[in-house]
């Protein structure tokens, strides 16, 4: 348990060493009357835009995880998962049992994935919000080739479905198609069964981009062999 001492300096605790938490901690680091403590359950900042590269074997995990412990001079980094915040008491508790007191608390803990209540998604889909999940996707993609080759799984299991035609879905679908092409050299007898589809509920890919970009993305994916299904909402997922 951390000792609580009275001080005239303001104790600011920032929870979350993502883009938001790091920016906040960096902005406060040079303030003369502030002691900044940055708390995160991971000792690194994740660069999520490149998660799809880790998920498809294009980049090693270290390339998208930047150590934060000493990233900002003049602040204290504490590794731990915040389990409870006591607003009345001005303290928080980590799952290790340690407590940290604060005068000002910044919660910059990001977001979690959403299955939109679609039956089967929580149980069967692989999400991609952190390194552990990206690693799980990579292991599933690569491991399936081995198991299909060994006759332990049906060939249909080489068919990959990516749901969501936003930037991440487009990137993942393209990268999976490229991975499947590479795997064809190692697994020539089963490679023809590999396939990737991208499913989007709306009428076009990349809905937040211009229509021209949507069309280009669709054409590029088609060239890579990705089957793009538009106006197609997933309403259930099976194992
Ligand atoms: C696959 C993917 C691709 C993306 N691509 C892009 C892109 O191309 N361009 C773009 O602008 N945005 C992109 N984003 C979105 C972008 O990553 C987020 O908007 C951004 O990371 C949000 O920053 P944040 O600091 O709010 O949260 P995060 O970056 O999620 O950071 C939150 C931090 O809080 C920590 N944390 C959470 N709970 C606790 C707890 N209880 N105790 C301790 N620590 C905790 C986490 O470990 C994490 O380090 C992408 C996101 C994903 C998932």
mmCIF file of C-alpha atoms and ligand atoms in Angstrom:
data_model
loop_
_atom_site.group_PDB
_atom_site.id
_atom_site.type_symbol
_atom_site.label_atom_id
_atom_site.label_comp_id
_atom_site.label_asym_id
_atom_site.label_seq_id
_atom_site.Cartn_x
_atom_site.Cartn_y
_atom_site.Cartn_z
ATOM 1 C CA UNK A 1 0.000 0.000 0.000
ATOM 2 C CA UNK A 2 1.394 3.450 -0.905
ATOM 3 C CA UNK A 3 1.951 5.836 2.004
ATOM 4 C CA UNK A 4 -0.350 8.856 1.951
ATOM 5 C CA UNK A 5 1.494 12.035 2.892
ATOM 6 C CA UNK A 6 0.128 15.547 3.054
ATOM 7 C CA UNK A 7 1.733 17.877 0.542
ATOM 8 C CA UNK A 8 1.086 21.308 -0.916
ATOM 9 C CA UNK A 9 1.781 19.916 -4.344
ATOM 10 C CA UNK A 10 -1.191 18.624 -6.259
ATOM 11 C CA UNK A 11 -1.154 14.881 -6.920
ATOM 12 C CA UNK A 12 -2.532 14.080 -10.344
ATOM 13 C CA UNK A 13 -3.050 10.440 -11.191
ATOM 14 C CA UNK A 14 -3.595 9.588 -14.850
ATOM 15 C CA UNK A 15 -4.988 6.107 -15.497
ATOM 16 C CA UNK A 16 -4.245 4.791 -18.972
ATOM 17 C CA UNK A 17 -1.039 5.196 -20.949
ATOM 18 C CA UNK A 18 -2.693 5.356 -24.337
ATOM 19 C CA UNK A 19 -2.683 8.374 -26.634
ATOM 20 C CA UNK A 20 -4.938 10.370 -24.298
ATOM 21 C CA UNK A 21 -3.252 9.501 -20.992
ATOM 22 C CA UNK A 22 0.267 10.029 -22.324
ATOM 23 C CA UNK A 23 -0.642 13.415 -23.826
ATOM 24 C CA UNK A 24 -2.170 14.484 -20.550
ATOM 25 C CA UNK A 25 0.785 13.275 -18.467
ATOM 26 C CA UNK A 26 3.252 14.909 -20.840
ATOM 27 C CA UNK A 27 1.395 18.228 -20.723
ATOM 28 C CA UNK A 28 1.409 18.187 -16.913
ATOM 29 C CA UNK A 29 4.938 16.876 -16.429
ATOM 30 C CA UNK A 30 6.619 20.271 -16.345
ATOM 31 C CA UNK A 31 4.027 21.966 -14.138
ATOM 32 C CA UNK A 32 5.856 23.241 -11.049
ATOM 33 C CA UNK A 33 3.202 22.340 -8.461
ATOM 34 C CA UNK A 34 2.054 18.991 -9.755
ATOM 35 C CA UNK A 35 3.228 15.445 -9.094
ATOM 36 C CA UNK A 36 2.075 13.208 -11.910
ATOM 37 C CA UNK A 37 1.592 9.464 -11.553
ATOM 38 C CA UNK A 38 0.738 7.485 -14.663
ATOM 39 C CA UNK A 39 -0.919 4.093 -14.123
ATOM 40 C CA UNK A 40 -1.424 1.382 -16.717
ATOM 41 C CA UNK A 41 -1.899 -2.368 -16.573
ATOM 42 C CA UNK A 42 0.637 -2.679 -19.387
ATOM 43 C CA UNK A 43 4.179 -1.267 -19.390
ATOM 44 C CA UNK A 44 3.784 -0.167 -22.984
ATOM 45 C CA UNK A 45 1.679 2.058 -25.203
ATOM 46 C CA UNK A 46 -0.043 0.125 -27.925
ATOM 47 C CA UNK A 47 -0.123 1.592 -31.431
ATOM 48 C CA UNK A 48 -3.497 0.089 -32.346
ATOM 49 C CA UNK A 49 -3.549 1.241 -36.000
ATOM 50 C CA UNK A 50 -0.932 -1.427 -36.758
ATOM 51 C CA UNK A 51 -2.555 -4.251 -34.794
ATOM 52 C CA UNK A 52 -3.717 -5.788 -38.054
ATOM 53 C CA UNK A 53 -0.078 -6.232 -39.059
ATOM 54 C CA UNK A 54 0.622 -8.222 -35.902
ATOM 55 C CA UNK A 55 -2.573 -10.230 -36.437
ATOM 56 C CA UNK A 56 -1.458 -11.222 -39.924
ATOM 57 C CA UNK A 57 2.214 -11.828 -39.180
ATOM 58 C CA UNK A 58 3.486 -8.685 -40.926
ATOM 59 C CA UNK A 59 5.066 -7.116 -37.838
ATOM 60 C CA UNK A 60 6.473 -8.429 -34.564
ATOM 61 C CA UNK A 61 4.578 -7.384 -31.438
ATOM 62 C CA UNK A 62 7.456 -5.243 -30.158
ATOM 63 C CA UNK A 63 7.128 -2.947 -33.153
ATOM 64 C CA UNK A 64 3.748 -1.637 -32.017
ATOM 65 C CA UNK A 65 4.304 -1.586 -28.246
ATOM 66 C CA UNK A 66 6.387 1.322 -26.967
ATOM 67 C CA UNK A 67 7.751 1.184 -23.401
ATOM 68 C CA UNK A 68 6.193 3.925 -21.274
ATOM 69 C CA UNK A 69 7.985 3.448 -17.952
ATOM 70 C CA UNK A 70 10.628 6.079 -18.702
ATOM 71 C CA UNK A 71 8.931 7.771 -21.634
ATOM 72 C CA UNK A 72 8.130 11.006 -19.804
ATOM 73 C CA UNK A 73 10.846 12.476 -17.559
ATOM 74 C CA UNK A 74 9.676 13.812 -14.217
ATOM 75 C CA UNK A 75 6.634 11.604 -13.723
ATOM 76 C CA UNK A 76 6.134 8.327 -11.866
ATOM 77 C CA UNK A 77 4.898 5.268 -13.713
ATOM 78 C CA UNK A 78 3.035 2.552 -11.819
ATOM 79 C CA UNK A 79 2.136 -0.688 -13.510
ATOM 80 C CA UNK A 80 -1.169 -2.076 -12.298
ATOM 81 C CA UNK A 81 -4.817 -2.565 -13.159
ATOM 82 C CA UNK A 82 -7.177 -0.140 -11.467
ATOM 83 C CA UNK A 83 -9.877 -2.195 -9.788
ATOM 84 C CA UNK A 84 -11.702 0.493 -7.803
ATOM 85 C CA UNK A 85 -11.922 4.271 -7.594
ATOM 86 C CA UNK A 86 -13.076 5.911 -4.376
ATOM 87 C CA UNK A 87 -14.120 9.435 -5.299
ATOM 88 C CA UNK A 88 -15.056 10.500 -1.748
ATOM 89 C CA UNK A 89 -11.727 9.375 -0.365
ATOM 90 C CA UNK A 90 -9.669 10.562 -3.358
ATOM 91 C CA UNK A 91 -7.974 7.223 -3.848
ATOM 92 C CA UNK A 92 -7.885 4.237 -6.131
ATOM 93 C CA UNK A 93 -7.023 0.605 -5.621
ATOM 94 C CA UNK A 94 -5.049 -1.627 -7.942
ATOM 95 C CA UNK A 95 -5.860 -5.294 -8.313
ATOM 96 C CA UNK A 96 -2.607 -6.002 -6.469
ATOM 97 C CA UNK A 97 -4.224 -4.358 -3.427
ATOM 98 C CA UNK A 98 -1.987 -1.259 -3.587
ATOM 99 C CA UNK A 99 -3.705 2.088 -3.087
ATOM 100 C CA UNK A 100 -2.823 5.440 -4.616
ATOM 101 C CA UNK A 101 -4.208 8.758 -3.380
ATOM 102 C CA UNK A 102 -4.950 11.641 -5.715
ATOM 103 C CA UNK A 103 -6.108 15.232 -5.681
ATOM 104 C CA UNK A 104 -7.066 15.097 -9.348
ATOM 105 C CA UNK A 105 -7.838 11.915 -11.258
ATOM 106 C CA UNK A 106 -7.779 11.528 -15.032
ATOM 107 C CA UNK A 107 -9.399 8.375 -16.391
ATOM 108 C CA UNK A 108 -8.075 7.732 -19.894
ATOM 109 C CA UNK A 109 -8.816 4.025 -20.085
ATOM 110 C CA UNK A 110 -9.931 3.876 -23.716
ATOM 111 C CA UNK A 111 -12.762 1.660 -24.890
ATOM 112 C CA UNK A 112 -13.723 -1.995 -25.153
ATOM 113 C CA UNK A 113 -14.991 -3.995 -28.112
ATOM 114 C CA UNK A 114 -18.724 -4.178 -28.805
ATOM 115 C CA UNK A 115 -20.570 -7.222 -30.107
ATOM 116 C CA UNK A 116 -23.795 -5.177 -30.542
ATOM 117 C CA UNK A 117 -25.668 -8.024 -28.880
ATOM 118 C CA UNK A 118 -25.370 -10.215 -31.976
ATOM 119 C CA UNK A 119 -25.812 -13.817 -30.805
ATOM 120 C CA UNK A 120 -22.653 -15.905 -30.988
ATOM 121 C CA UNK A 121 -20.194 -13.034 -31.477
ATOM 122 C CA UNK A 122 -18.897 -12.929 -27.909
ATOM 123 C CA UNK A 123 -18.405 -16.692 -27.913
ATOM 124 C CA UNK A 124 -17.027 -17.323 -31.383
ATOM 125 C CA UNK A 125 -15.580 -14.183 -32.991
ATOM 126 C CA UNK A 126 -12.014 -13.011 -32.579
ATOM 127 C CA UNK A 127 -11.875 -9.323 -31.731
ATOM 128 C CA UNK A 128 -8.830 -7.119 -32.276
ATOM 129 C CA UNK A 129 -8.423 -4.472 -29.588
ATOM 130 C CA UNK A 130 -5.119 -5.434 -27.983
ATOM 131 C CA UNK A 131 -1.936 -7.399 -28.590
ATOM 132 C CA UNK A 132 -3.264 -10.540 -26.941
ATOM 133 C CA UNK A 133 -6.228 -10.605 -29.324
ATOM 134 C CA UNK A 134 -4.031 -9.846 -32.357
ATOM 135 C CA UNK A 135 -1.768 -12.728 -31.317
ATOM 136 C CA UNK A 136 -4.821 -15.000 -31.028
ATOM 137 C CA UNK A 137 -5.865 -14.094 -34.582
ATOM 138 C CA UNK A 138 -2.379 -14.795 -35.913
ATOM 139 C CA UNK A 139 -2.190 -18.127 -34.096
ATOM 140 C CA UNK A 140 -5.611 -19.101 -35.413
ATOM 141 C CA UNK A 141 -4.768 -18.098 -38.996
ATOM 142 C CA UNK A 142 -1.415 -19.873 -39.093
ATOM 143 C CA UNK A 143 -2.403 -22.812 -36.887
ATOM 144 C CA UNK A 144 -5.397 -23.589 -39.087
ATOM 145 C CA UNK A 145 -3.119 -24.244 -42.067
ATOM 146 C CA UNK A 146 -1.159 -26.791 -40.029
ATOM 147 C CA UNK A 147 -4.284 -28.498 -38.720
ATOM 148 C CA UNK A 148 -5.975 -28.613 -42.131
ATOM 149 C CA UNK A 149 -2.791 -30.013 -43.660
ATOM 150 C CA UNK A 150 -2.708 -32.700 -40.954
ATOM 151 C CA UNK A 151 -6.363 -33.550 -41.593
ATOM 152 C CA UNK A 152 -7.382 -32.394 -38.111
ATOM 153 C CA UNK A 153 -9.697 -29.664 -39.407
ATOM 154 C CA UNK A 154 -11.866 -29.429 -42.538
ATOM 155 C CA UNK A 155 -10.591 -27.402 -45.496
ATOM 156 C CA UNK A 156 -13.508 -24.984 -45.122
ATOM 157 C CA UNK A 157 -11.771 -23.684 -42.006
ATOM 158 C CA UNK A 158 -9.345 -21.860 -44.289
ATOM 159 C CA UNK A 159 -12.182 -19.485 -45.169
ATOM 160 C CA UNK A 160 -11.867 -16.242 -43.234
ATOM 161 C CA UNK A 161 -14.699 -13.783 -42.689
ATOM 162 C CA UNK A 162 -13.957 -10.215 -41.613
ATOM 163 C CA UNK A 163 -16.968 -8.270 -40.360
ATOM 164 C CA UNK A 164 -17.016 -4.491 -40.641
ATOM 165 C CA UNK A 165 -15.963 -2.494 -43.689
ATOM 166 C CA UNK A 166 -14.349 0.415 -41.852
ATOM 167 C CA UNK A 167 -10.609 1.140 -42.094
ATOM 168 C CA UNK A 168 -9.619 -1.725 -39.792
ATOM 169 C CA UNK A 169 -11.811 -4.283 -41.565
ATOM 170 C CA UNK A 170 -10.468 -3.213 -44.957
ATOM 171 C CA UNK A 171 -6.873 -3.436 -43.735
ATOM 172 C CA UNK A 172 -7.400 -6.813 -42.075
ATOM 173 C CA UNK A 173 -9.155 -8.322 -45.094
ATOM 174 C CA UNK A 174 -6.380 -7.156 -47.437
ATOM 175 C CA UNK A 175 -3.633 -8.369 -45.120
ATOM 176 C CA UNK A 176 -5.304 -11.780 -44.681
ATOM 177 C CA UNK A 177 -5.556 -12.135 -48.464
ATOM 178 C CA UNK A 178 -1.844 -11.350 -48.777
ATOM 179 C CA UNK A 179 -1.030 -13.808 -46.006
ATOM 180 C CA UNK A 180 -3.051 -16.496 -47.776
ATOM 181 C CA UNK A 181 -1.012 -15.893 -50.931
ATOM 182 C CA UNK A 182 2.235 -16.316 -48.971
ATOM 183 C CA UNK A 183 0.952 -19.462 -47.268
ATOM 184 C CA UNK A 184 0.250 -21.005 -50.676
ATOM 185 C CA UNK A 185 4.001 -21.590 -51.063
ATOM 186 C CA UNK A 186 4.163 -23.594 -47.843
ATOM 187 C CA UNK A 187 0.835 -25.391 -48.216
ATOM 188 C CA UNK A 188 0.322 -25.804 -51.986
ATOM 189 C CA UNK A 189 -2.063 -28.759 -51.682
ATOM 190 C CA UNK A 190 -4.644 -26.952 -49.548
ATOM 191 C CA UNK A 191 -4.085 -23.303 -50.510
ATOM 192 C CA UNK A 192 -6.872 -23.220 -53.083
ATOM 193 C CA UNK A 193 -9.415 -23.610 -50.267
ATOM 194 C CA UNK A 194 -8.302 -20.406 -48.549
ATOM 195 C CA UNK A 195 -10.613 -17.476 -49.061
ATOM 196 C CA UNK A 196 -11.448 -14.191 -47.372
ATOM 197 C CA UNK A 197 -14.751 -12.298 -47.336
ATOM 198 C CA UNK A 198 -15.403 -8.831 -45.990
ATOM 199 C CA UNK A 199 -18.945 -8.175 -44.792
ATOM 200 C CA UNK A 200 -20.323 -4.656 -44.400
ATOM 201 C CA UNK A 201 -23.855 -3.775 -43.305
ATOM 202 C CA UNK A 202 -23.924 -0.469 -45.179
ATOM 203 C CA UNK A 203 -23.945 0.177 -48.929
ATOM 204 C CA UNK A 204 -20.202 0.903 -49.201
ATOM 205 C CA UNK A 205 -16.842 0.273 -47.577
ATOM 206 C CA UNK A 206 -15.147 3.049 -45.574
ATOM 207 C CA UNK A 207 -18.410 4.920 -44.937
ATOM 208 C CA UNK A 208 -16.612 7.838 -43.280
ATOM 209 C CA UNK A 209 -14.452 8.391 -46.376
ATOM 210 C CA UNK A 210 -15.377 9.775 -49.798
ATOM 211 C CA UNK A 211 -17.313 7.563 -52.205
ATOM 212 C CA UNK A 212 -14.259 7.526 -54.461
ATOM 213 C CA UNK A 213 -12.124 6.083 -51.662
ATOM 214 C CA UNK A 214 -14.807 3.478 -50.948
ATOM 215 C CA UNK A 215 -14.815 2.382 -54.565
ATOM 216 C CA UNK A 216 -11.019 2.265 -54.724
ATOM 217 C CA UNK A 217 -10.833 0.181 -51.565
ATOM 218 C CA UNK A 218 -13.364 -2.252 -52.994
ATOM 219 C CA UNK A 219 -11.453 -2.553 -56.262
ATOM 220 C CA UNK A 220 -8.118 -3.041 -54.497
ATOM 221 C CA UNK A 221 -9.569 -5.755 -52.284
ATOM 222 C CA UNK A 222 -11.186 -7.488 -55.244
ATOM 223 C CA UNK A 223 -7.801 -7.528 -56.996
ATOM 224 C CA UNK A 224 -6.368 -9.251 -53.941
ATOM 225 C CA UNK A 225 -9.139 -11.841 -54.176
ATOM 226 C CA UNK A 226 -11.258 -10.571 -51.277
ATOM 227 C CA UNK A 227 -14.986 -11.112 -51.707
ATOM 228 C CA UNK A 228 -16.746 -7.922 -50.583
ATOM 229 C CA UNK A 229 -20.354 -8.262 -49.420
ATOM 230 C CA UNK A 230 -22.185 -4.941 -48.970
ATOM 231 C CA UNK A 231 -25.652 -4.306 -47.497
ATOM 232 C CA UNK A 232 -25.161 -7.490 -45.523
ATOM 233 C CA UNK A 233 -25.690 -7.348 -41.776
ATOM 234 C CA UNK A 234 -24.547 -10.257 -39.637
ATOM 235 C CA UNK A 235 -27.402 -11.341 -37.366
ATOM 236 C CA UNK A 236 -25.909 -14.480 -35.808
ATOM 237 C CA UNK A 237 -22.591 -16.220 -35.571
ATOM 238 C CA UNK A 238 -22.059 -19.961 -35.345
ATOM 239 C CA UNK A 239 -18.967 -21.816 -34.100
HETATM 240 C C1 LIG B 1 -7.473 -2.167 -34.580
HETATM 241 C C2 LIG B 1 -7.555 -0.677 -34.348
HETATM 242 C C3 LIG B 1 -7.118 0.193 -35.338
HETATM 243 C C4 LIG B 1 -7.200 1.572 -35.144
HETATM 244 N N1 LIG B 1 -6.766 2.395 -36.144
HETATM 245 C C5 LIG B 1 -6.821 3.725 -35.964
HETATM 246 C C6 LIG B 1 -6.343 4.625 -36.965
HETATM 247 O O1 LIG B 1 -5.865 4.195 -38.021
HETATM 248 N N2 LIG B 1 -6.426 5.956 -36.730
HETATM 249 C C7 LIG B 1 -6.942 6.449 -35.556
HETATM 250 O O2 LIG B 1 -6.995 7.670 -35.381
HETATM 251 N N3 LIG B 1 -7.399 5.626 -34.591
HETATM 252 C C8 LIG B 1 -7.350 4.290 -34.762
HETATM 253 N N4 LIG B 1 -7.819 3.453 -33.792
HETATM 254 C C9 LIG B 1 -8.418 4.034 -32.590
HETATM 255 C C10 LIG B 1 -7.340 4.477 -31.618
HETATM 256 O O3 LIG B 1 -6.459 3.407 -31.345
HETATM 257 C C11 LIG B 1 -8.049 4.925 -30.342
HETATM 258 O O4 LIG B 1 -8.915 5.986 -30.665
HETATM 259 C C12 LIG B 1 -7.043 5.383 -29.325
HETATM 260 O O5 LIG B 1 -6.178 4.327 -28.971
HETATM 261 C C13 LIG B 1 -7.770 5.886 -28.095
HETATM 262 O O6 LIG B 1 -6.790 6.358 -27.215
HETATM 263 P P1 LIG B 1 -7.041 6.328 -25.666
HETATM 264 O O7 LIG B 1 -5.813 6.882 -25.028
HETATM 265 O O8 LIG B 1 -8.347 6.980 -25.356
HETATM 266 O O9 LIG B 1 -7.242 4.789 -25.275
HETATM 267 P P2 LIG B 1 -6.252 3.565 -25.468
HETATM 268 O O10 LIG B 1 -5.230 3.811 -26.505
HETATM 269 O O11 LIG B 1 -7.134 2.370 -25.587
HETATM 270 O O12 LIG B 1 -5.482 3.497 -24.072
HETATM 271 C C14 LIG B 1 -6.147 3.132 -22.894
HETATM 272 C C15 LIG B 1 -5.104 2.614 -21.921
HETATM 273 O O13 LIG B 1 -5.758 2.400 -20.677
HETATM 274 C C16 LIG B 1 -5.262 1.206 -20.098
HETATM 275 N N5 LIG B 1 -6.291 0.717 -19.183
HETATM 276 C C17 LIG B 1 -7.589 0.433 -19.466
HETATM 277 N N6 LIG B 1 -8.238 0.046 -18.360
HETATM 278 C C18 LIG B 1 -7.327 0.090 -17.353
HETATM 279 C C19 LIG B 1 -7.395 -0.201 -15.957
HETATM 280 N N7 LIG B 1 -8.535 -0.603 -15.377
HETATM 281 N N8 LIG B 1 -6.272 -0.066 -15.222
HETATM 282 C C20 LIG B 1 -5.104 0.348 -15.796
HETATM 283 N N9 LIG B 1 -4.988 0.644 -17.108
HETATM 284 C C21 LIG B 1 -6.085 0.514 -17.872
HETATM 285 C C22 LIG B 1 -5.014 0.286 -21.287
HETATM 286 O O14 LIG B 1 -4.062 -0.726 -20.968
HETATM 287 C C23 LIG B 1 -4.489 1.273 -22.327
HETATM 288 O O15 LIG B 1 -3.084 1.364 -22.305
HETATM 289 C C24 LIG B 1 -7.737 2.079 -33.939
HETATM 290 C C25 LIG B 1 -8.163 1.197 -32.933
HETATM 291 C C26 LIG B 1 -8.070 -0.164 -33.129
HETATM 292 C C27 LIG B 1 -8.522 -1.115 -32.040
#
